[in-house]
Amino acid sequence: MSTPATTSSGCRVCDTHRLMPASRRIRPPGQAPEAGTGLRLRGIRRAFAGRAVLENLDLDIHPGEFLALLGPSGCGKSTLLRLIAGLDQPDAGQLDLSNDAGRLAYVFQDPSLMPWRSVMANVLLPLELSGIPAAEREARAREWLAAVGLSEATRRYPNELSGGMKMRVSLARALSIQPNLLLLDEPFAALDEFTRQHLDELLQQLWLNHAMTVIFVTHSITEAVFLADRVVMLAARGGRLLADRAIELARPRTRSTRTSPAFNRAVESLSALLHDGGTLP
Amino acid sequence: MLLGASLEILLRTNDVPAYLLPPPSAVWQALLRYGSELTRATLQTAIAATSGLLASAVIGGLSAVLLSAHPWIRRAFYPYAVFFQTVPIVAIAPMLVIWFGYGLKAIIAAAFIVSVFPIIANTLTGLLSTDPALRDLFRIYRASPLTTLLKLRIPSAVPHFLTGLRIASGLAVIGAIVGEFVADTFQDGGGIGTAVEIAIKEQKTDKVFAAVLMASLLGLGFFAVVNGLSQWALRRWRIAEISE
């Protein structure tokens, strides 16, 4: 179950490529890859009101990896994401980032845009907060809005956008600081299936084009298998790891991937695991 | 119209003396007769109420920002804010005369005292109820408390502040009129509250009713103006109007 270790001190920028999983190397040529942040979690425990949501959790996440955290509601996957983001502190255990100076971005389940700011101004926010020179900001925001297909909507306001468009603004906002680690907490859960598949493909493309580690929390097995290099499944109770599976599907994954036998085998085996181990304590 | 007509008939057929309850036609005639005098008085009151409301908006808004800074500050000072809500303005108005002297200052102070609390309370709610996800976002980017206040908490509180302002607008007019009852110097003829007071003493019941009517219209107009302003601001803020 344990993965080839990111030999504690060794995984700095220079080692990134050696440690990158094979599936990652088929990245199309283009932008120079930067390092994604690697993570090392040991013995993580987090309890709320005496009830342990996460218990003695060990997990290694490789730089540049696309990891899906899968599990039923209340299994602690969002808690784990908040711990990684530094929004919450573990009661016990150690959490190390390979790149302490790395930039981190977070996408919430709701788009959480500021209604009083235009689409452009919403994407500018993280750039303002992290002290990027004013002259540079707008060009970067424009670039990311183009990357999510919203070049035409920069002057519009959130209340004029559809749910899918709002989520794309939220993605552009997160990516605008060019994060080394992108955390997403069930970002597309509230969207319709068509929009969701479209955004899954968009997210994959963004990850392929821009080196970063992605941790994607979801309760959808098909979404996890479609997106991830590796699926980590948490048990419904007790905060144990139920499975840690590599997903060996060629990239870029497309609509036809969803109907391939390999895809369905992966979905079925994870689904069986969730059914067997997910419900009982 | 129908209500006025039936009241007119009812009063005339029952021979109610005009000094008890003047028929609508008499009030209308009084409005025409004292029109320019009452309009001038109403405008004078409007100036006092506007000044009081502006003072409430500025001081109330700033107080809410200070109170939002820390739970301890709220625990220590919020009771004093509540005091403004519960103090009987009629009882304290004579004190205002002692502190500020007769005249406009005391009247503005009365308008301020009755209108400041709704602004503090509503703005504070807005400052403390920002979207938790956005608060997390600001934490992730390590925004300073000041940046968070300026870029997140204050903009989030604008709709709440405007709600407070609308409630306060009606109260400011009442506060100004009560202030005039006690503190007006009759300079330039005095405000609409003074006009009511004098008309009562002269037993001109029709003029009393005409003046009260003008005072009500002032309150209504005041609310309409503030309401219009806040709707405009909310549109500007891209937030759907919360209908009341």
PDB file of N, CA and C in Angstrom, chain A residues 41 44-48 51-55 57 59 69-84 88 106 185-186 217-218 232-241:
ATOM      1  N   LEU A  41       2.402  12.765   5.047  1.00  0.00           N
ATOM      2  CA  LEU A  41       1.551  12.788   6.237  1.00  0.00           C
ATOM      3  C   LEU A  41       1.850  11.554   7.070  1.00  0.00           C
ATOM      4  N   ILE A  44      -1.546  11.177  11.262  1.00  0.00           N
ATOM      5  CA  ILE A  44      -2.445  12.327  11.427  1.00  0.00           C
ATOM      6  C   ILE A  44      -3.713  11.904  12.175  1.00  0.00           C
ATOM      7  N   ARG A  45      -4.048  12.696  13.182  1.00  0.00           N
ATOM      8  CA  ARG A  45      -5.286  12.467  13.921  1.00  0.00           C
ATOM      9  C   ARG A  45      -6.007  13.801  14.053  1.00  0.00           C
ATOM     10  N   ARG A  46      -7.310  13.765  13.826  1.00  0.00           N
ATOM     11  CA  ARG A  46      -8.122  14.965  14.055  1.00  0.00           C
ATOM     12  C   ARG A  46      -9.469  14.506  14.588  1.00  0.00           C
ATOM     13  N   ALA A  47      -9.836  15.053  15.735  1.00  0.00           N
ATOM     14  CA  ALA A  47     -11.101  14.663  16.349  1.00  0.00           C
ATOM     15  C   ALA A  47     -11.947  15.910  16.568  1.00  0.00           C
ATOM     16  N   PHE A  48     -13.247  15.764  16.427  1.00  0.00           N
ATOM     17  CA  PHE A  48     -14.174  16.844  16.758  1.00  0.00           C
ATOM     18  C   PHE A  48     -15.100  16.351  17.860  1.00  0.00           C
ATOM     19  N   ARG A  51     -14.922  12.710  18.810  1.00  0.00           N
ATOM     20  CA  ARG A  51     -15.078  11.702  17.772  1.00  0.00           C
ATOM     21  C   ARG A  51     -13.960  11.878  16.748  1.00  0.00           C
ATOM     22  N   ALA A  52     -13.155  10.813  16.572  1.00  0.00           N
ATOM     23  CA  ALA A  52     -12.029  10.906  15.645  1.00  0.00           C
ATOM     24  C   ALA A  52     -12.535  10.856  14.208  1.00  0.00           C
ATOM     25  N   VAL A  53     -12.252  11.907  13.462  1.00  0.00           N
ATOM     26  CA  VAL A  53     -12.612  11.925  12.048  1.00  0.00           C
ATOM     27  C   VAL A  53     -11.475  11.326  11.226  1.00  0.00           C
ATOM     28  N   LEU A  54     -10.251  11.619  11.655  1.00  0.00           N
ATOM     29  CA  LEU A  54      -9.071  11.016  11.033  1.00  0.00           C
ATOM     30  C   LEU A  54      -8.254  10.384  12.148  1.00  0.00           C
ATOM     31  N   GLU A  55      -7.754   9.155  11.902  1.00  0.00           N
ATOM     32  CA  GLU A  55      -7.039   8.444  12.958  1.00  0.00           C
ATOM     33  C   GLU A  55      -5.800   7.801  12.378  1.00  0.00           C
ATOM     34  N   LEU A  57      -3.381   8.467  10.307  1.00  0.00           N
ATOM     35  CA  LEU A  57      -3.382   8.426   8.843  1.00  0.00           C
ATOM     36  C   LEU A  57      -1.975   8.690   8.294  1.00  0.00           C
ATOM     37  N   LEU A  59       0.118   9.057   4.629  1.00  0.00           N
ATOM     38  CA  LEU A  59      -0.116   9.239   3.201  1.00  0.00           C
ATOM     39  C   LEU A  59       1.038  10.025   2.595  1.00  0.00           C
ATOM     40  N   LEU A  69      -9.215  12.088  -3.553  1.00  0.00           N
ATOM     41  CA  LEU A  69      -9.603  11.615  -2.222  1.00  0.00           C
ATOM     42  C   LEU A  69     -11.072  11.274  -2.288  1.00  0.00           C
ATOM     43  N   LEU A  70     -11.356   9.989  -2.129  1.00  0.00           N
ATOM     44  CA  LEU A  70     -12.715   9.516  -2.363  1.00  0.00           C
ATOM     45  C   LEU A  70     -13.295   8.971  -1.060  1.00  0.00           C
ATOM     46  N   GLY A  71     -14.570   9.175  -0.874  1.00  0.00           N
ATOM     47  CA  GLY A  71     -15.201   8.598   0.311  1.00  0.00           C
ATOM     48  C   GLY A  71     -16.586   9.154   0.487  1.00  0.00           C
ATOM     49  N   PRO A  72     -17.413   8.462   1.285  1.00  0.00           N
ATOM     50  CA  PRO A  72     -18.770   8.941   1.522  1.00  0.00           C
ATOM     51  C   PRO A  72     -18.767  10.213   2.363  1.00  0.00           C
ATOM     52  N   SER A  73     -19.889  10.885   2.434  1.00  0.00           N
ATOM     53  CA  SER A  73     -19.984  12.122   3.218  1.00  0.00           C
ATOM     54  C   SER A  73     -19.615  11.849   4.674  1.00  0.00           C
ATOM     55  N   GLY A  74     -18.905  12.755   5.274  1.00  0.00           N
ATOM     56  CA  GLY A  74     -18.563  12.634   6.690  1.00  0.00           C
ATOM     57  C   GLY A  74     -17.396  11.723   6.968  1.00  0.00           C
ATOM     58  N   CYS A  75     -16.657  11.307   5.922  1.00  0.00           N
ATOM     59  CA  CYS A  75     -15.550  10.374   6.162  1.00  0.00           C
ATOM     60  C   CYS A  75     -14.273  11.112   6.518  1.00  0.00           C
ATOM     61  N   GLY A  76     -14.281  12.436   6.437  1.00  0.00           N
ATOM     62  CA  GLY A  76     -13.093  13.181   6.849  1.00  0.00           C
ATOM     63  C   GLY A  76     -12.243  13.674   5.694  1.00  0.00           C
ATOM     64  N   LYS A  77     -12.733  13.504   4.473  1.00  0.00           N
ATOM     65  CA  LYS A  77     -11.888  13.934   3.342  1.00  0.00           C
ATOM     66  C   LYS A  77     -11.757  15.443   3.257  1.00  0.00           C
ATOM     67  N   SER A  78     -12.828  16.151   3.567  1.00  0.00           N
ATOM     68  CA  SER A  78     -12.724  17.621   3.577  1.00  0.00           C
ATOM     69  C   SER A  78     -11.853  18.097   4.733  1.00  0.00           C
ATOM     70  N   THR A  79     -11.974  17.394   5.877  1.00  0.00           N
ATOM     71  CA  THR A  79     -11.127  17.729   7.029  1.00  0.00           C
ATOM     72  C   THR A  79      -9.658  17.589   6.662  1.00  0.00           C
ATOM     73  N   LEU A  80      -9.338  16.491   5.953  1.00  0.00           N
ATOM     74  CA  LEU A  80      -7.961  16.252   5.537  1.00  0.00           C
ATOM     75  C   LEU A  80      -7.480  17.391   4.631  1.00  0.00           C
ATOM     76  N   LEU A  81      -8.348  17.821   3.724  1.00  0.00           N
ATOM     77  CA  LEU A  81      -7.980  18.902   2.803  1.00  0.00           C
ATOM     78  C   LEU A  81      -7.716  20.203   3.561  1.00  0.00           C
ATOM     79  N   ARG A  82      -8.559  20.469   4.573  1.00  0.00           N
ATOM     80  CA  ARG A  82      -8.382  21.696   5.362  1.00  0.00           C
ATOM     81  C   ARG A  82      -7.083  21.646   6.171  1.00  0.00           C
ATOM     82  N   LEU A  83      -6.714  20.433   6.635  1.00  0.00           N
ATOM     83  CA  LEU A  83      -5.445  20.291   7.348  1.00  0.00           C
ATOM     84  C   LEU A  83      -4.277  20.601   6.414  1.00  0.00           C
ATOM     85  N   ILE A  84      -4.373  20.066   5.196  1.00  0.00           N
ATOM     86  CA  ILE A  84      -3.286  20.294   4.230  1.00  0.00           C
ATOM     87  C   ILE A  84      -3.176  21.773   3.889  1.00  0.00           C
ATOM     88  N   ASP A  88      -6.750  24.278   9.314  1.00  0.00           N
ATOM     89  CA  ASP A  88      -7.076  23.563  10.539  1.00  0.00           C
ATOM     90  C   ASP A  88      -5.786  22.850  10.963  1.00  0.00           C
ATOM     91  N   TYR A 106      -6.973  26.925  -3.323  1.00  0.00           N
ATOM     92  CA  TYR A 106      -8.065  26.109  -2.795  1.00  0.00           C
ATOM     93  C   TYR A 106      -9.329  26.452  -3.572  1.00  0.00           C
ATOM     94  N   ASP A 185     -12.238  20.925  -3.175  1.00  0.00           N
ATOM     95  CA  ASP A 185     -13.162  20.256  -2.257  1.00  0.00           C
ATOM     96  C   ASP A 185     -14.531  20.068  -2.926  1.00  0.00           C
ATOM     97  N   GLU A 186     -14.721  18.918  -3.551  1.00  0.00           N
ATOM     98  CA  GLU A 186     -15.971  18.611  -4.264  1.00  0.00           C
ATOM     99  C   GLU A 186     -16.433  19.786  -5.127  1.00  0.00           C
ATOM    100  N   VAL A 217     -11.006  16.308  -3.877  1.00  0.00           N
ATOM    101  CA  VAL A 217     -11.931  15.582  -3.005  1.00  0.00           C
ATOM    102  C   VAL A 217     -13.247  15.388  -3.739  1.00  0.00           C
ATOM    103  N   THR A 218     -13.749  14.152  -3.732  1.00  0.00           N
ATOM    104  CA  THR A 218     -15.023  13.907  -4.412  1.00  0.00           C
ATOM    105  C   THR A 218     -15.722  12.714  -3.757  1.00  0.00           C
ATOM    106  N   VAL A 232      -7.296   7.579  -3.529  1.00  0.00           N
ATOM    107  CA  VAL A 232      -7.188   7.168  -2.132  1.00  0.00           C
ATOM    108  C   VAL A 232      -8.591   7.192  -1.553  1.00  0.00           C
ATOM    109  N   MET A 233      -9.021   6.047  -1.015  1.00  0.00           N
ATOM    110  CA  MET A 233     -10.387   5.965  -0.506  1.00  0.00           C
ATOM    111  C   MET A 233     -10.382   5.923   1.010  1.00  0.00           C
ATOM    112  N   LEU A 234     -11.208   6.742   1.616  1.00  0.00           N
ATOM    113  CA  LEU A 234     -11.317   6.769   3.078  1.00  0.00           C
ATOM    114  C   LEU A 234     -12.565   6.010   3.516  1.00  0.00           C
ATOM    115  N   ALA A 235     -12.448   5.299   4.641  1.00  0.00           N
ATOM    116  CA  ALA A 235     -13.599   4.564   5.169  1.00  0.00           C
ATOM    117  C   ALA A 235     -14.623   5.546   5.736  1.00  0.00           C
ATOM    118  N   ALA A 236     -15.882   5.100   5.772  1.00  0.00           N
ATOM    119  CA  ALA A 236     -16.968   5.974   6.224  1.00  0.00           C
ATOM    120  C   ALA A 236     -16.738   6.440   7.652  1.00  0.00           C
ATOM    121  N   ARG A 237     -16.213   5.563   8.500  1.00  0.00           N
ATOM    122  CA  ARG A 237     -15.973   5.929   9.891  1.00  0.00           C
ATOM    123  C   ARG A 237     -14.566   5.552  10.307  1.00  0.00           C
ATOM    124  N   GLY A 238     -14.051   6.270  11.276  1.00  0.00           N
ATOM    125  CA  GLY A 238     -12.774   5.897  11.867  1.00  0.00           C
ATOM    126  C   GLY A 238     -11.580   6.471  11.152  1.00  0.00           C
ATOM    127  N   GLY A 239     -11.789   7.089   9.986  1.00  0.00           N
ATOM    128  CA  GLY A 239     -10.701   7.792   9.309  1.00  0.00           C
ATOM    129  C   GLY A 239      -9.576   6.893   8.850  1.00  0.00           C
ATOM    130  N   ARG A 240      -9.898   5.650   8.473  1.00  0.00           N
ATOM    131  CA  ARG A 240      -8.854   4.759   7.942  1.00  0.00           C
ATOM    132  C   ARG A 240      -8.775   4.906   6.434  1.00  0.00           C
ATOM    133  N   LEU A 241      -7.609   4.489   5.872  1.00  0.00           N
ATOM    134  CA  LEU A 241      -7.501   4.379   4.420  1.00  0.00           C
ATOM    135  C   LEU A 241      -8.066   3.034   4.009  1.00  0.00           C
TER     136      LEU A 241
END
